[in-house]
Amino acid sequence: MDTELNESVYRSLDQAETAISVRDFGLWYGDFQALKSINLEIPRNRATAFIGPSGCGKSTLLRTFNRMCDFVESVRTEGAIEFDGQDIFKMDANALRVYVGMVFQHPNPFPMSIRENILYGPRRMGRLTKGEADEIVERCLTRAALWDEVKDDLDKSGLGLSGGQQQRLCIARALATDPEVLLMDEPTSALDPISTSMVEELMSELSQDHTVVVVTHNMQQAARVADKTVFFYLGELIEEAPTREFFANPREQRTQEYLSGRFS
């Protein structure tokens, strides 16, 4: 694969603490095992990319990190996932989702104003003064590189924004509860190249003080934004490494075949 590695974006993983720890984790949908004995450490304040073919389990694991699997009745799990040393399955799911935010593949702004999209999470956590609300709105939209574009239209519907703006609004909404972890499930797959570039830049910036985990089918995107890359196949974790090492010198044959396009 001809991937340009921008060395300036990669930061050492050696000094990074662990934000999420996965140990011998398996997950079943009924009789189908989607994840098999996964062991993985997600470094704090770094960007980690999950790659692999469709159906390999990468989105399933990502969504498990904030208990989205709870909404599927047939799901059964074994093993452990810990966030900041706590078993996520023993935590209150709503409390967990305050600390572990989610951005989905397709932009999904709520049918309300831009301002109220941002304030939806904070208002559920408690009462806000007007000053507090205004500060949250400006801070989150600024962090999502959207403030200058919408500051005069905060009371207009978020549904009236372009696709790229809607996705940045969803990122701003996820940031409003000040999560420690931001999960992003193919966040640019429905966007044009310019909007994709803006969201990728956001991912890199946010990983300076948030733990970012992104699922992507775009290997070039993983190479551009991630400090660590993890390859999944048929529910198994095949290989993980610092991104520069992962793409330059993959160890496993299945990884080499996937990166070179010879994967079957």
XYZ file of C-alpha atoms in Angstrom:
264
model
C 0.000 0.000 0.000
C 1.308 3.412 -0.954
C 0.612 5.321 2.243
C 2.421 8.530 3.129
C 3.280 8.515 6.810
C 3.451 12.012 8.242
C 5.940 11.399 11.029
C 5.107 14.661 12.748
C 1.689 13.344 13.846
C 2.949 10.234 15.647
C 3.556 10.345 19.368
C 5.257 7.717 21.465
C 3.035 5.156 23.158
C 5.700 4.276 25.718
C 4.694 6.959 28.220
C 0.951 6.768 27.590
C -1.270 5.447 30.377
C -4.019 2.951 29.615
C -7.542 4.350 29.261
C -9.361 1.135 28.315
C -8.149 -2.391 29.009
C -9.643 -5.414 27.227
C -8.832 -8.853 28.627
C -9.859 -12.205 27.125
C -13.029 -10.575 25.845
C -15.544 -12.503 23.780
C -18.951 -11.457 22.475
C -21.779 -13.505 20.944
C -24.915 -12.521 19.068
C -26.983 -15.573 19.892
C -24.902 -18.527 18.674
C -22.598 -16.382 16.505
C -19.316 -15.388 18.099
C -18.415 -11.886 16.848
C -15.347 -11.324 19.053
C -12.867 -13.986 20.160
C -10.519 -13.630 23.166
C -9.576 -9.997 22.524
C -6.704 -8.584 24.565
C -5.949 -4.917 23.982
C -4.811 -1.750 25.725
C -6.156 1.603 24.472
C -3.634 4.364 25.318
C -4.890 7.521 27.003
C -4.779 10.803 25.061
C -3.762 9.095 21.850
C -5.682 8.169 18.692
C -6.163 4.455 18.050
C -7.522 3.163 14.719
C -9.342 -0.138 14.233
C -9.072 -1.477 10.676
C -10.124 -4.666 8.926
C -12.666 -5.995 6.408
C -16.411 -5.677 6.926
C -17.736 -8.054 9.567
C -14.385 -8.442 11.328
C -15.638 -7.214 14.716
C -14.032 -3.767 14.881
C -17.304 -1.802 15.173
C -18.706 -4.371 17.595
C -15.785 -3.827 19.961
C -15.941 -0.050 19.570
C -19.637 0.057 20.412
C -19.109 -2.237 23.386
C -16.827 0.369 24.956
C -19.868 2.488 25.845
C -22.297 -0.422 26.253
C -24.182 -0.009 22.972
C -24.352 -3.805 23.008
C -26.906 -3.492 25.829
C -29.536 -2.650 23.230
C -29.234 -6.085 21.569
C -31.125 -8.732 23.529
C -29.194 -11.713 22.144
C -25.748 -10.419 23.172
C -23.642 -12.438 25.596
C -20.114 -11.537 26.716
C -17.228 -13.038 28.638
C -13.939 -11.617 29.831
C -13.431 -8.043 30.980
C -13.327 -4.486 29.705
C -12.142 -1.832 32.147
C -12.337 1.942 31.817
C -10.051 3.773 34.249
C -9.750 0.512 36.170
C -13.511 -0.028 36.515
C -15.437 -2.913 34.980
C -17.698 -1.196 32.443
C -20.381 -3.876 32.852
C -20.680 -3.024 36.553
C -20.963 0.711 35.899
C -24.217 2.547 35.318
C -24.477 2.615 31.518
C -25.698 6.222 31.397
C -22.831 7.347 33.620
C -20.359 5.446 31.443
C -21.648 7.226 28.327
C -20.920 10.595 29.917
C -17.245 9.631 30.032
C -17.207 7.624 26.787
C -18.837 9.599 23.969
C -19.820 8.326 20.520
C -19.882 9.734 16.982
C -21.578 7.586 14.361
C -21.014 6.898 10.672
C -23.855 9.092 9.446
C -24.376 12.551 10.959
C -27.363 12.416 13.304
C -28.112 15.881 14.694
C -31.238 16.025 16.804
C -34.257 17.843 15.283
C -33.638 20.941 17.359
C -31.512 24.067 17.229
C -27.736 24.024 16.993
C -27.582 25.411 20.526
C -29.926 22.781 21.953
C -28.031 19.981 20.200
C -24.927 20.997 22.142
C -26.771 21.459 25.434
C -28.762 18.226 25.284
C -26.243 16.196 27.317
C -25.261 18.898 29.832
C -28.919 19.739 30.547
C -29.609 16.082 31.392
C -26.736 16.216 33.883
C -28.102 19.213 35.782
C -29.305 22.793 35.670
C -27.244 25.360 33.791
C -27.124 29.121 34.078
C -27.312 31.068 30.828
C -23.643 31.950 31.206
C -22.663 28.320 31.683
C -24.765 27.247 28.712
C -23.286 29.948 26.459
C -19.755 28.948 27.476
C -20.361 25.263 26.709
C -21.877 26.044 23.314
C -19.040 28.322 22.218
C -16.297 26.086 23.615
C -17.578 22.892 22.003
C -18.358 24.446 18.640
C -14.929 26.083 18.635
C -13.243 22.765 19.407
C -15.198 21.186 16.557
C -14.071 23.968 14.186
C -17.683 25.048 13.636
C -18.137 28.173 15.768
C -17.185 30.737 13.123
C -19.577 29.131 10.634
C -22.662 28.994 12.869
C -22.209 31.567 15.662
C -24.898 33.812 14.142
C -27.318 30.915 13.557
C -27.341 29.078 16.872
C -31.129 29.064 17.077
C -31.545 27.517 13.629
C -32.070 23.784 13.198
C -28.998 21.592 13.093
C -30.712 19.683 10.300
C -30.177 22.675 8.006
C -26.395 22.320 8.049
C -24.366 20.583 5.345
C -23.307 16.969 5.889
C -19.810 17.917 6.985
C -21.126 20.617 9.310
C -23.648 18.167 10.775
C -20.882 15.698 11.582
C -18.835 18.425 13.262
C -21.966 19.415 15.201
C -22.265 15.793 16.367
C -18.628 15.883 17.470
C -19.301 19.142 19.346
C -22.378 17.548 20.954
C -20.304 14.549 22.062
C -17.712 16.909 23.587
C -20.312 18.837 25.577
C -20.264 16.368 28.489
C -16.443 16.576 28.530
C -15.863 12.852 27.869
C -12.504 11.259 28.512
C -12.930 8.938 25.507
C -14.393 9.729 22.087
C -15.456 6.755 19.966
C -15.836 7.401 16.226
C -17.408 4.746 13.990
C -16.381 5.527 10.394
C -17.061 9.233 10.994
C -16.059 10.394 7.495
C -17.478 7.634 5.278
C -20.475 9.786 4.272
C -18.501 13.030 3.823
C -16.863 14.787 0.889
C -13.028 15.075 0.746
C -12.911 18.606 2.191
C -15.149 17.713 5.133
C -13.181 14.484 5.614
C -9.952 16.454 5.878
C -11.490 18.782 8.479
C -12.749 15.875 10.607
C -9.376 14.113 10.372
C -7.661 17.274 11.584
C -10.149 17.402 14.441
C -9.368 13.806 15.410
C -5.666 14.603 15.613
C -6.277 17.735 17.682
C -8.749 16.083 20.043
C -6.365 13.217 20.770
C -4.046 15.693 22.485
C -6.338 15.671 25.539
C -8.934 12.991 24.795
C -8.618 9.290 24.068
C -9.853 8.840 20.504
C -10.770 5.432 19.058
C -11.799 5.407 15.400
C -13.082 2.597 13.197
C -12.181 3.156 9.564
C -12.087 1.229 6.292
C -9.697 3.876 4.965
C -6.139 2.715 5.650
C -4.727 6.063 4.539
C -6.909 7.726 7.157
C -5.582 5.414 9.861
C -2.041 6.235 8.766
C -2.778 9.968 8.883
C -4.543 10.285 12.234
C -3.711 7.325 14.496
C -0.853 6.830 16.937
C -1.737 3.136 17.214
C -3.384 0.836 14.662
C -5.151 -2.465 15.332
C -6.113 -5.004 12.646
C -9.082 -7.350 13.110
C -10.162 -10.337 11.029
C -13.117 -12.686 11.621
C -13.532 -11.562 15.216
C -9.856 -11.937 16.112
C -7.264 -9.290 16.857
C -4.521 -10.169 14.383
C -1.964 -7.421 14.968
C -1.488 -4.139 16.805
C 1.433 -1.706 16.756
C 2.366 1.964 16.717
C 1.003 3.213 13.400
C 4.332 4.005 11.759
C 5.619 0.517 12.598
C 2.311 -1.126 11.695
C 2.299 0.160 8.120
C 6.039 0.082 7.513
C 6.750 -3.376 8.899
C 3.655 -5.531 9.521
C 4.576 -8.825 11.190
C 1.601 -11.062 10.397
C 0.991 -12.485 6.927
C -2.727 -11.668 7.060
C -1.881 -8.062 7.890
C 0.584 -7.886 5.009
C -2.010 -9.295 2.619
C -4.699 -6.872 3.806
C -2.442 -3.830 3.499
C -1.239 -4.853 0.050
C -4.733 -5.548 -1.292
C -4.100 -9.281 -1.703
C -6.546 -10.119 1.069
C -9.156 -12.799 0.346
